[in-house]
mmCIF file of C-alpha atoms and ligand atoms in Angstrom:
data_model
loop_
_atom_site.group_PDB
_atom_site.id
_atom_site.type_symbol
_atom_site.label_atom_id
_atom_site.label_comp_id
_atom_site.label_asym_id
_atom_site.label_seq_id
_atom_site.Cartn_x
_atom_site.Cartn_y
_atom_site.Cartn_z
ATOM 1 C CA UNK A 250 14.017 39.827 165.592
ATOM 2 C CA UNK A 251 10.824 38.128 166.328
ATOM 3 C CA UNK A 252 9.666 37.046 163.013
ATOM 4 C CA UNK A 253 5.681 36.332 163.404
ATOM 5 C CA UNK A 254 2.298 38.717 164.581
ATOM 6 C CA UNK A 255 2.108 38.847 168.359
ATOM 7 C CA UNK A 256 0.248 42.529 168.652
ATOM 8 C CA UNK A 257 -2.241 44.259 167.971
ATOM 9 C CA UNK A 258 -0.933 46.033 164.150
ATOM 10 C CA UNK A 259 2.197 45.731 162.593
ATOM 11 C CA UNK A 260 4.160 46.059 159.612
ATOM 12 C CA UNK A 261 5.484 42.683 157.827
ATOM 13 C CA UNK A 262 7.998 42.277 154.936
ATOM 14 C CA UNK A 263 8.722 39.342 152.664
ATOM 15 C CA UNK A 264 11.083 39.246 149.903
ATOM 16 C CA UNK A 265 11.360 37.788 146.364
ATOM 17 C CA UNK A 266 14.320 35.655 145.021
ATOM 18 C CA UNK A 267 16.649 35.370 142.335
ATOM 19 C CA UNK A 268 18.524 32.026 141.906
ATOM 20 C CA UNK A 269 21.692 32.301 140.882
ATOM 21 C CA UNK A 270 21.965 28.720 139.926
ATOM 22 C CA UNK A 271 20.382 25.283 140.655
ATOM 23 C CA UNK A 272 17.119 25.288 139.254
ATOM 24 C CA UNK A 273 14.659 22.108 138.796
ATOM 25 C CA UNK A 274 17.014 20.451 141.318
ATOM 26 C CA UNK A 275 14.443 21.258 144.485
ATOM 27 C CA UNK A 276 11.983 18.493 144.149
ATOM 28 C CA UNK A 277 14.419 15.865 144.250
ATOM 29 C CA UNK A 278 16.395 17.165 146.844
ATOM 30 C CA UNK A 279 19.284 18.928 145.403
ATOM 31 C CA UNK A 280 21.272 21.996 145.881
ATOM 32 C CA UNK A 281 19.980 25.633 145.003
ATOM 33 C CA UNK A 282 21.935 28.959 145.565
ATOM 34 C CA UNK A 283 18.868 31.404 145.727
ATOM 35 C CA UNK A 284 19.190 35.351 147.103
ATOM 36 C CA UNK A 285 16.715 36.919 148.553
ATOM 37 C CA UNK A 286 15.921 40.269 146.736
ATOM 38 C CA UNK A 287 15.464 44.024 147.698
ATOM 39 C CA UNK A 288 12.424 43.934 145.904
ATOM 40 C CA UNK A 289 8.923 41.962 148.372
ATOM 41 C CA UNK A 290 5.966 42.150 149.675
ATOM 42 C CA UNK A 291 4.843 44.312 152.520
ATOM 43 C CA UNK A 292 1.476 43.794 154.605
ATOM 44 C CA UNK A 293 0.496 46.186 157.392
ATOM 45 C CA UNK A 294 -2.183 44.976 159.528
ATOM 46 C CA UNK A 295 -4.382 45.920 162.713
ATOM 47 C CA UNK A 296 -6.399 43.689 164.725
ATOM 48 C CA UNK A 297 -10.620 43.425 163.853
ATOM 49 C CA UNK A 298 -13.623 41.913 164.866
ATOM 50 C CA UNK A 299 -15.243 39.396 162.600
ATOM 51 C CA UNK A 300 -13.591 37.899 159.705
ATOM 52 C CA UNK A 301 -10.136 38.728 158.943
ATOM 53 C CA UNK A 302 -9.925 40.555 155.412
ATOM 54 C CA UNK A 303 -6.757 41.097 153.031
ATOM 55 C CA UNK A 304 -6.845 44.234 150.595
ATOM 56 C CA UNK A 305 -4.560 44.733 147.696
ATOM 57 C CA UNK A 306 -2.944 48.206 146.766
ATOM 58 C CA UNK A 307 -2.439 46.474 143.355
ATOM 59 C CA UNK A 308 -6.023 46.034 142.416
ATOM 60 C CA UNK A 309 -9.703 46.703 144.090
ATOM 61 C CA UNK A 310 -9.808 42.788 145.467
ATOM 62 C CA UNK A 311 -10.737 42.452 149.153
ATOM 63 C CA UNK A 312 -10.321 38.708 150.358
ATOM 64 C CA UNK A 313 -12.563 37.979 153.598
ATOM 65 C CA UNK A 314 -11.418 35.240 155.006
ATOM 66 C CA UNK A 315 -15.158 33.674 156.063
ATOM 67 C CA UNK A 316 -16.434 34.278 152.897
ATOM 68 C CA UNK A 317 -16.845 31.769 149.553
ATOM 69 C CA UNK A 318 -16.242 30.867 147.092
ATOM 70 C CA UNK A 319 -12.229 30.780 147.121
ATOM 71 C CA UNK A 320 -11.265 33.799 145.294
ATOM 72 C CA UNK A 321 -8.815 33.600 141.819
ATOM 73 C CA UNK A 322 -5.402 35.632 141.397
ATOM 74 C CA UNK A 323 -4.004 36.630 144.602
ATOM 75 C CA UNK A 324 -6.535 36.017 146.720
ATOM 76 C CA UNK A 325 -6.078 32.193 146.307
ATOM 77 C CA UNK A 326 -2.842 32.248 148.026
ATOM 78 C CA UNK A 327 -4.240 33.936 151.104
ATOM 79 C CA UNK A 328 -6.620 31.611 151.519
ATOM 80 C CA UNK A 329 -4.709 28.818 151.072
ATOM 81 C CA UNK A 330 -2.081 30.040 153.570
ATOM 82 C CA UNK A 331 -5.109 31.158 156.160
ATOM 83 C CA UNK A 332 -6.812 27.657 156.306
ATOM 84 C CA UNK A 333 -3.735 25.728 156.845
ATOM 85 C CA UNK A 334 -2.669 27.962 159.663
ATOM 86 C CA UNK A 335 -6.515 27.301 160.720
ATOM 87 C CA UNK A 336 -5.729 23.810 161.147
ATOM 88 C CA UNK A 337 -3.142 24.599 163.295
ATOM 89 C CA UNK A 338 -5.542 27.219 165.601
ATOM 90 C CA UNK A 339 -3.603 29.939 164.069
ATOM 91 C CA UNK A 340 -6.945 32.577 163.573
ATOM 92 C CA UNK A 341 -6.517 36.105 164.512
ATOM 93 C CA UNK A 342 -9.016 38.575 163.426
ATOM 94 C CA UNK A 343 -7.337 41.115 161.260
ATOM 95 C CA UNK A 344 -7.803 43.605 158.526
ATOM 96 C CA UNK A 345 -4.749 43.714 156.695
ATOM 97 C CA UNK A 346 -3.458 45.876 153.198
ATOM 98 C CA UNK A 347 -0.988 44.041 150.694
ATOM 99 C CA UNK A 348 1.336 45.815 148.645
ATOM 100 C CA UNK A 349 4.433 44.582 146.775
ATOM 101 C CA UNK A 350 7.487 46.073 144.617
ATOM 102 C CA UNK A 351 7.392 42.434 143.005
ATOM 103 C CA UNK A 352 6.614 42.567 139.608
ATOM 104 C CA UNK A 353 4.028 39.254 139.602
ATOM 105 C CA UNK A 354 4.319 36.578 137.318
ATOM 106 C CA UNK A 355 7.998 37.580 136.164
ATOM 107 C CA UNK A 356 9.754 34.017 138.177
ATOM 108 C CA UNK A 357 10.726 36.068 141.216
ATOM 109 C CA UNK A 358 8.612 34.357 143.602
ATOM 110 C CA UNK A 359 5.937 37.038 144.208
ATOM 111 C CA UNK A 360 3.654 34.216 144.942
ATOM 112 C CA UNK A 361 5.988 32.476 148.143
ATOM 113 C CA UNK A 362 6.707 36.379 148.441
ATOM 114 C CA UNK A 363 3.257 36.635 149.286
ATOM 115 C CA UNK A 364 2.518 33.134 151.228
ATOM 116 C CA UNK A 365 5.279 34.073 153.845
ATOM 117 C CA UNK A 366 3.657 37.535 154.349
ATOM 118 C CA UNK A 367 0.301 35.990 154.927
ATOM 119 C CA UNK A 368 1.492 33.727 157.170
ATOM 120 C CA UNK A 369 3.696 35.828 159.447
ATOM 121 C CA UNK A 370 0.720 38.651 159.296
ATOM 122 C CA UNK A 371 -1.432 36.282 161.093
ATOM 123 C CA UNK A 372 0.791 34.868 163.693
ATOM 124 C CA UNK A 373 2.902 32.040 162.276
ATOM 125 C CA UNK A 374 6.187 31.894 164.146
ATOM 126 C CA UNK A 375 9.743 31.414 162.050
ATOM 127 C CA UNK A 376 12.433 32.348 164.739
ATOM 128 C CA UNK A 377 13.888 28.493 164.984
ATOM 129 C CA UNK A 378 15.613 26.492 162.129
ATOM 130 C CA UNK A 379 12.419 23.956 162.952
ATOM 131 C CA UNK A 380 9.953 27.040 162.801
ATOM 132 C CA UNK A 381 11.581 28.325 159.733
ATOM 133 C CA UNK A 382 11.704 24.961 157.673
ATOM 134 C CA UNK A 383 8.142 23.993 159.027
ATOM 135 C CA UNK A 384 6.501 27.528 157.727
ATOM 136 C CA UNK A 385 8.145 26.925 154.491
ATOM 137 C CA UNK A 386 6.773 23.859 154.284
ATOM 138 C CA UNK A 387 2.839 25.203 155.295
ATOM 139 C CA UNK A 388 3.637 27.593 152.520
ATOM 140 C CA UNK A 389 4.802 25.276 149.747
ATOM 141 C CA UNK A 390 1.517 23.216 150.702
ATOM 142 C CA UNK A 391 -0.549 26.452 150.431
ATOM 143 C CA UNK A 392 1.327 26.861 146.750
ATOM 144 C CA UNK A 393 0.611 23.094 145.890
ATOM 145 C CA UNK A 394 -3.184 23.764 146.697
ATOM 146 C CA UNK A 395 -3.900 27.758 145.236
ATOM 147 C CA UNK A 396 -2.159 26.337 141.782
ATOM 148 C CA UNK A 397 -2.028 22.576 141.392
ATOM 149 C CA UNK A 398 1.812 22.857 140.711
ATOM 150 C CA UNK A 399 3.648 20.659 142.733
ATOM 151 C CA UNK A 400 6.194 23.149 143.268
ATOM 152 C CA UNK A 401 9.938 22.433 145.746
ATOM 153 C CA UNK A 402 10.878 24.255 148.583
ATOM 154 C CA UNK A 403 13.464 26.633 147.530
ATOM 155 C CA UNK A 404 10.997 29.615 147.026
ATOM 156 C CA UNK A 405 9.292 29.397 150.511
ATOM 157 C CA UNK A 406 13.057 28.494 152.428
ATOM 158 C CA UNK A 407 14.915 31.274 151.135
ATOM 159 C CA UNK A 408 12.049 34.014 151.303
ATOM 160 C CA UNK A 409 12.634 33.006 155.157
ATOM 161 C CA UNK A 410 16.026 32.076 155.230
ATOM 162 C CA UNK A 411 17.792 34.698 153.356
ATOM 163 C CA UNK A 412 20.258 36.775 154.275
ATOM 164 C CA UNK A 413 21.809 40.399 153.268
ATOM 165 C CA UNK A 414 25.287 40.162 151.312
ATOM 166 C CA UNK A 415 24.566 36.088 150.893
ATOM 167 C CA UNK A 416 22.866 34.199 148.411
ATOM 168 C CA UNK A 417 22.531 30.899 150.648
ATOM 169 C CA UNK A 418 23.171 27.170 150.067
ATOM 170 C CA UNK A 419 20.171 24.996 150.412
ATOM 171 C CA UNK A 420 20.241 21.067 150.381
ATOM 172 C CA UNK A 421 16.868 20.214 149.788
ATOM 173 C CA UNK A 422 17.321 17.070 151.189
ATOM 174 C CA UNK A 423 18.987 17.944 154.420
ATOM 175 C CA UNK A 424 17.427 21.960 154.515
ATOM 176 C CA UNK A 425 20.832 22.335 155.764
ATOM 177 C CA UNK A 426 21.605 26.230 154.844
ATOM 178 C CA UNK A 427 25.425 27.665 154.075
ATOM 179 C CA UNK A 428 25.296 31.610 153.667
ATOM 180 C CA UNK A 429 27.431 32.241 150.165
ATOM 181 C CA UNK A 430 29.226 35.536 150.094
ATOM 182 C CA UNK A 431 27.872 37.807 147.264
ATOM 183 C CA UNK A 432 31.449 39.492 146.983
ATOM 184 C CA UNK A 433 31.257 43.658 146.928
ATOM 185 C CA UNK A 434 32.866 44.275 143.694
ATOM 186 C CA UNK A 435 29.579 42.136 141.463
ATOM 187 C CA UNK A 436 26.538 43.379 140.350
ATOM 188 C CA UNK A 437 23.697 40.948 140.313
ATOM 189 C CA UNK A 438 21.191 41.988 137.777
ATOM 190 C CA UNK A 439 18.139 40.694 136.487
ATOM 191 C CA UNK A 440 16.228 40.950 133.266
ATOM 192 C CA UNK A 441 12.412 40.550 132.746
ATOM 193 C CA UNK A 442 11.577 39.078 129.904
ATOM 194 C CA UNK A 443 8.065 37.947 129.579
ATOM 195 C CA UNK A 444 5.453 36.980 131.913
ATOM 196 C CA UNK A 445 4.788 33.843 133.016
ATOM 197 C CA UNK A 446 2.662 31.381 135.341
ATOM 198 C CA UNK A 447 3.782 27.670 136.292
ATOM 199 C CA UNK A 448 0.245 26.515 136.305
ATOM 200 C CA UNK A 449 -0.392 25.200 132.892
ATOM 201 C CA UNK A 450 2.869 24.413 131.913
ATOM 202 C CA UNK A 451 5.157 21.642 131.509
ATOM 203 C CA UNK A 452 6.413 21.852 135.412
ATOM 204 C CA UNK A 453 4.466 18.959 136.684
ATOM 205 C CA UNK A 454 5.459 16.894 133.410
ATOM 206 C CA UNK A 455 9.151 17.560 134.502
ATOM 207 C CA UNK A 456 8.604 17.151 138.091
ATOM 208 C CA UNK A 457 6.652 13.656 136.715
ATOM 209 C CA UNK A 458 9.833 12.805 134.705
ATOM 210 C CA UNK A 459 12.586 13.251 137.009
ATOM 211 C CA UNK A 460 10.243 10.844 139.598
ATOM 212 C CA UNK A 461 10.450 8.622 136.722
ATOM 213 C CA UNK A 462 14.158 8.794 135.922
ATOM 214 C CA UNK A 463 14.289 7.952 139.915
ATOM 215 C CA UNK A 464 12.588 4.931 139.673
ATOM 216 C CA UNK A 465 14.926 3.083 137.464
ATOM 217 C CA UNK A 466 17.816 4.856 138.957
ATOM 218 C CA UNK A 467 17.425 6.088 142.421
ATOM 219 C CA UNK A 468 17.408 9.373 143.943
ATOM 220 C CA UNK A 469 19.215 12.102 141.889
ATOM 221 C CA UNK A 470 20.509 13.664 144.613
ATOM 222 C CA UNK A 471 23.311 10.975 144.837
ATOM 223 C CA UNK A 472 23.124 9.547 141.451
ATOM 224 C CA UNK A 473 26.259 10.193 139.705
ATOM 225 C CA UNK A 474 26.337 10.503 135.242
ATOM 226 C CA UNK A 475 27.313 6.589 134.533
ATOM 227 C CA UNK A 476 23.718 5.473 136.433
ATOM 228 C CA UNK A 477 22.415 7.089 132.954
ATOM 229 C CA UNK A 478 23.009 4.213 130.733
ATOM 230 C CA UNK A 479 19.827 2.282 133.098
ATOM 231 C CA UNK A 480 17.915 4.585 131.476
ATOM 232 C CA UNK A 481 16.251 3.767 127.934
ATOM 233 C CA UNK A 482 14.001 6.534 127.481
ATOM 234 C CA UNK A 483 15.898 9.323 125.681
ATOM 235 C CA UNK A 484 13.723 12.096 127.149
ATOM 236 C CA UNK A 485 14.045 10.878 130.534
ATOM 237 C CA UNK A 486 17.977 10.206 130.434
ATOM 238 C CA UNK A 487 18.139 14.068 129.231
ATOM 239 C CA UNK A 488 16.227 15.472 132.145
ATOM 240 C CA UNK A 489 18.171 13.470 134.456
ATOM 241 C CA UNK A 490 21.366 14.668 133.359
ATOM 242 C CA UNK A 491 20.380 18.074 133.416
ATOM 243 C CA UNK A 492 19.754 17.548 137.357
ATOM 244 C CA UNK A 493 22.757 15.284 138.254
ATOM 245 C CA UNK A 494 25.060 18.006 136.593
ATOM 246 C CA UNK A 495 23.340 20.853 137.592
ATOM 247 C CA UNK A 496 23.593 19.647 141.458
ATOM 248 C CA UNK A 497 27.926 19.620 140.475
ATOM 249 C CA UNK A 498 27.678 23.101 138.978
ATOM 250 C CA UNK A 499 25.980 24.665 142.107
ATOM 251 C CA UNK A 500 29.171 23.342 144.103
ATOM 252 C CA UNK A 501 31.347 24.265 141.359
ATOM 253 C CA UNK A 502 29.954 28.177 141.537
ATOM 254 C CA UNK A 503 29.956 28.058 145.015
ATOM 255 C CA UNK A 504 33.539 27.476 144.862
ATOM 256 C CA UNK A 505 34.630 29.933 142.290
ATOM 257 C CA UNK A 506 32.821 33.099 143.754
ATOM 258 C CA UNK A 507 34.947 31.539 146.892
ATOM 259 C CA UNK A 508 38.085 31.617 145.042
ATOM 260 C CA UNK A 509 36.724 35.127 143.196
ATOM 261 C CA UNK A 510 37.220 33.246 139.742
ATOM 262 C CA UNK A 511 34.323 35.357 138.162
ATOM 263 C CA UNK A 512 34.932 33.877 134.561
ATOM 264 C CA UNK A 513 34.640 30.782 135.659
ATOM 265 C CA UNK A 514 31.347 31.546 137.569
ATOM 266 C CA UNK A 515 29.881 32.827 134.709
ATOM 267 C CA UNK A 516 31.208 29.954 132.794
ATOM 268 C CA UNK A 517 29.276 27.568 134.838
ATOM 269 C CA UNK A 518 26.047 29.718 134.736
ATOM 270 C CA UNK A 519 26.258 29.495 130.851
ATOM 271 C CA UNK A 520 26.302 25.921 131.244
ATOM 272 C CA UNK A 521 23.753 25.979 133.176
ATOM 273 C CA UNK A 522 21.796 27.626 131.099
ATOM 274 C CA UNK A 523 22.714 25.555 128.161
ATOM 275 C CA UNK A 524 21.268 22.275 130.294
ATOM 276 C CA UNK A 525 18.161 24.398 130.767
ATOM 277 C CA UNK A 526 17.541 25.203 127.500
ATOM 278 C CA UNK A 527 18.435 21.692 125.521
ATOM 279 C CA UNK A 528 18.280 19.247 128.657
ATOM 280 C CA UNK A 529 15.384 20.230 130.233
ATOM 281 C CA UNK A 530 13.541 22.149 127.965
ATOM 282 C CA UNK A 531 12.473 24.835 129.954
ATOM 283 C CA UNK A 532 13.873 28.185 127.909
ATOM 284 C CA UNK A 533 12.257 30.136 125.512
ATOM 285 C CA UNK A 534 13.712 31.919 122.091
ATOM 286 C CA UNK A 535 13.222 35.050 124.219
ATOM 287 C CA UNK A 536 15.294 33.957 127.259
ATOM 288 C CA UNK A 537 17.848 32.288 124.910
ATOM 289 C CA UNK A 538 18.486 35.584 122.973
ATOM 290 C CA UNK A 539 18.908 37.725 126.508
ATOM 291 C CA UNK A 540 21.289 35.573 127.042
ATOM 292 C CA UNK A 541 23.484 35.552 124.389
ATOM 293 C CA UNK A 542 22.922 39.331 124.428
ATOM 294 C CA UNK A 543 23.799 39.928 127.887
ATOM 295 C CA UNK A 544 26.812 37.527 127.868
ATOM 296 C CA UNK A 545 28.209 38.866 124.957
ATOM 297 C CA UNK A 546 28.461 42.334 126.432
ATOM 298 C CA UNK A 547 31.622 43.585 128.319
ATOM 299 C CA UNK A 548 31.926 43.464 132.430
ATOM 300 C CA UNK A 549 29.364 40.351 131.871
ATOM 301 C CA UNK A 550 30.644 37.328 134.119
ATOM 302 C CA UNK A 551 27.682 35.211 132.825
ATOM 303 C CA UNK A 552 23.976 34.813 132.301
ATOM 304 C CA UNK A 553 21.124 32.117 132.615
ATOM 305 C CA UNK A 554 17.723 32.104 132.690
ATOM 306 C CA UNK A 555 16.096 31.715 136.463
ATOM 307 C CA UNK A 556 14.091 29.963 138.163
ATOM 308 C CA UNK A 557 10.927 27.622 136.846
ATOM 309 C CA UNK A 558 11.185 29.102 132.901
ATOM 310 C CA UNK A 559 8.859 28.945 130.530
ATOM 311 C CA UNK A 560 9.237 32.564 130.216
ATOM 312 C CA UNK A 561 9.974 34.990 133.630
ATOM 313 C CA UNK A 562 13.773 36.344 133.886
ATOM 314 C CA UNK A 563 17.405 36.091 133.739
ATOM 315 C CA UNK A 564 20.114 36.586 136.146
ATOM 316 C CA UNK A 565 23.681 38.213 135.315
ATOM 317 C CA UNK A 566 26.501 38.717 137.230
ATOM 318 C CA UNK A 567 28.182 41.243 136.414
ATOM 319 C CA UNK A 568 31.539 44.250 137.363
ATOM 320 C CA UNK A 569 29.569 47.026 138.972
ATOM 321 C CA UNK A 570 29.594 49.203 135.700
ATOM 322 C CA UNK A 571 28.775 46.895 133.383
ATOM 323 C CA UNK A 572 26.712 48.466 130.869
ATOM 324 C CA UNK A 573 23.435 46.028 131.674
ATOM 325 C CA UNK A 574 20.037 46.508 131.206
ATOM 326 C CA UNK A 575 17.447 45.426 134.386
ATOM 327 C CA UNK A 576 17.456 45.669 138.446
ATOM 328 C CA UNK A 577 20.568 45.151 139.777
ATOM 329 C CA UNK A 578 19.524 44.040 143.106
ATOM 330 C CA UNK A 579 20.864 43.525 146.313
ATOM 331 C CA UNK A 580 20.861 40.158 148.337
ATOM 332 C CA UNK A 581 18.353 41.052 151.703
ATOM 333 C CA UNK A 582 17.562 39.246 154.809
ATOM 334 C CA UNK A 583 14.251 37.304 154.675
ATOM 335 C CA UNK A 584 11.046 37.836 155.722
ATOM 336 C CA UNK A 585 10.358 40.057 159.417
ATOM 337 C CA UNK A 586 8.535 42.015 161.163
ATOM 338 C CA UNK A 587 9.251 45.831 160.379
ATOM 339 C CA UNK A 588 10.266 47.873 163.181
HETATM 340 C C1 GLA B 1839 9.847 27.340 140.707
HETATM 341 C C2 GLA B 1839 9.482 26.447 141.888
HETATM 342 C C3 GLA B 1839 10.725 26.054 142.680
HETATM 343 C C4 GLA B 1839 11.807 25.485 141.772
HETATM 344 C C5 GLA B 1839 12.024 26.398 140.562
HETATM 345 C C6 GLA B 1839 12.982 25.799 139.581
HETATM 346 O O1 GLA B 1839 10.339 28.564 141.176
HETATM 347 O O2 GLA B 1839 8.580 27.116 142.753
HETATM 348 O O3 GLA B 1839 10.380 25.140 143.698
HETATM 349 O O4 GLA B 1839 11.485 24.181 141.374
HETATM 350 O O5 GLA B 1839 10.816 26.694 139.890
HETATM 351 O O6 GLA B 1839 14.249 25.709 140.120
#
């Protein structure tokens, strides 16, 4: 399926994500397990003269591209996406309508959601493994300038990448990509629990301390738990840990959905969790205590919270009749044209 805008209207389609483990490993290069969701972003577009315009369903905004100053809230992104593809004489004329099934601001990428939409609305192509990892790269750089947080590339990659019955693999270092069966017999599910935005928060102090804990110790990607004693600062050693271990436990999941030993998957996403919350320090009370409740109920695997934190959702896995609040939700293939 060609991927990018070559006509004259069209329908485009870009999902969110759930992680299911492997979070604040990105932006060093580590491993993620993200799944593109049954829940996106859909733009339908038709060709114009003069500026190219973006209107929400969501709210009365209308972004014109020509126009200034940059627009806040959504609009932000568009722009941000629009000018880079500028720079690369990517410039149709279009009027285009957004609409999404994303709740925004819950930590299911409704933002990258958005970006890849944008992008593929007005001509970007993503058909290659080079096209694909270089659009997800324009997109993260379109994040980095709409919000200041100097986010990784998982969101962008698997909004792209993903594909249906797979959560998928990423080295961040390598973008090398391993589709992970999402076996038929578990539910995913995930639970909103308060809103959230990244700008603001203690993200770019994290993303400043693991560049820290690199200096004195070299990349985490390949630093193994001993190269923590180098490191005096107690806060420091803690948020390395949580990424050195949390790079093991996304091989150690991948290995026990593999071998179908759900316990122990959910074992490791409780751990996972646990390095989230006193490691890294990016829980809440209110993500802790969905937690606990959802692993403590029967036909629960396991539970963690997902994705940046600071408040957005957790992810469960789950038997199919588990008795589990939220949107059980069903891995998808990334973003496309519509037929
Ligand atoms: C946000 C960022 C990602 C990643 C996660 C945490 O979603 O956009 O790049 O760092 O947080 O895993």
């Amino acid at each position: 399926m060609s991927k990018g805008n070559t006509s004259a209207k069209g329908t485009v389609w870009a999902p969110g994500r759930v992680n299911l483990i492997g979070d604040h490993t990105d932006y060093t290069g580590g491993l993620v397990l993200p799944m593109a969701i049954d829940l996106g972003t859909t733009i339908t577009w038709h060709a114009t003269t003069g500026s190219s315009r973006f209107f929400s369903e969501i709210d009365d905004v209308v972004v014109d591209l020509d126009a200034t100053p940059i627009p806040l809230h959504w609009g932000k992104y568009v722009h941000a996406v629009a000018h880079l593809l500028k720079n690369q004489y990517i410039d149709p004329k279009i009027s285009a309508t957004i609409s999404s099934t994303l709740p925004i601001g819950s930590g299911l990428s409704s933002s990258a959601s958005l970006e890849i939409a944008v992008a593929l609305s007005l001509g970007a192509k993503a058909d290659t493994r080079e096209e694909i990892i270089a659009l997800a790269q324009l997109c993260q750089r379109a994040e980095h300038a709409a919000t200041g947080v100097p986010c990784g590339i998982m969101d962008q990659l698997i909004v792209l990448a993903g594909q249906s019955e797979h959560a998928l693999l990423i080295d961040c270092a390598t973008f090398e990509m391993t589709p992970v069966h999402i076996p038929s017999d578990l539910k995913v599910v995930v639970q909103f629990i308060t809103h959230r935005t990244l700008a603001g928060s203690a993200y770019s102090d994290r993303v400043a301390q693991c560049t820290s804990a690199q200096q004195t110790i070299g990349p985490l990607n390949r630093a193994r738990v001993e190269d923590l004693v180098a490191l005096d600062d107690p806060v420091i050693k803690k948020r390395a840990l949580h990424v050195i271990s949390e790079n093991s436990r996304v091989k150690d999941f991948c290995s026990a959905l593999a071998s179908r030993d759900f316990n122990l998957a959910g074992s490791i996403m409780a751990d996972s969790h646990y390095s989230l919350r006193n490691n890294f320090d990016v829980s809440t009370p209110e993500m802790d205590a969905a937690v606990f409740a959802a692993s403590s109920t029967s036909g629960v695997y396991g539970a963690r919270m997902t994705g940046g934190g600071f408040g957005g959702c957790i992810v469960i896995i789950a038997e199919k009749d588990a008795p589990v609040d939220g949107w059980v939700v069903q891995a998808s293939d990334g973003a496309g044209l519509v037929e």
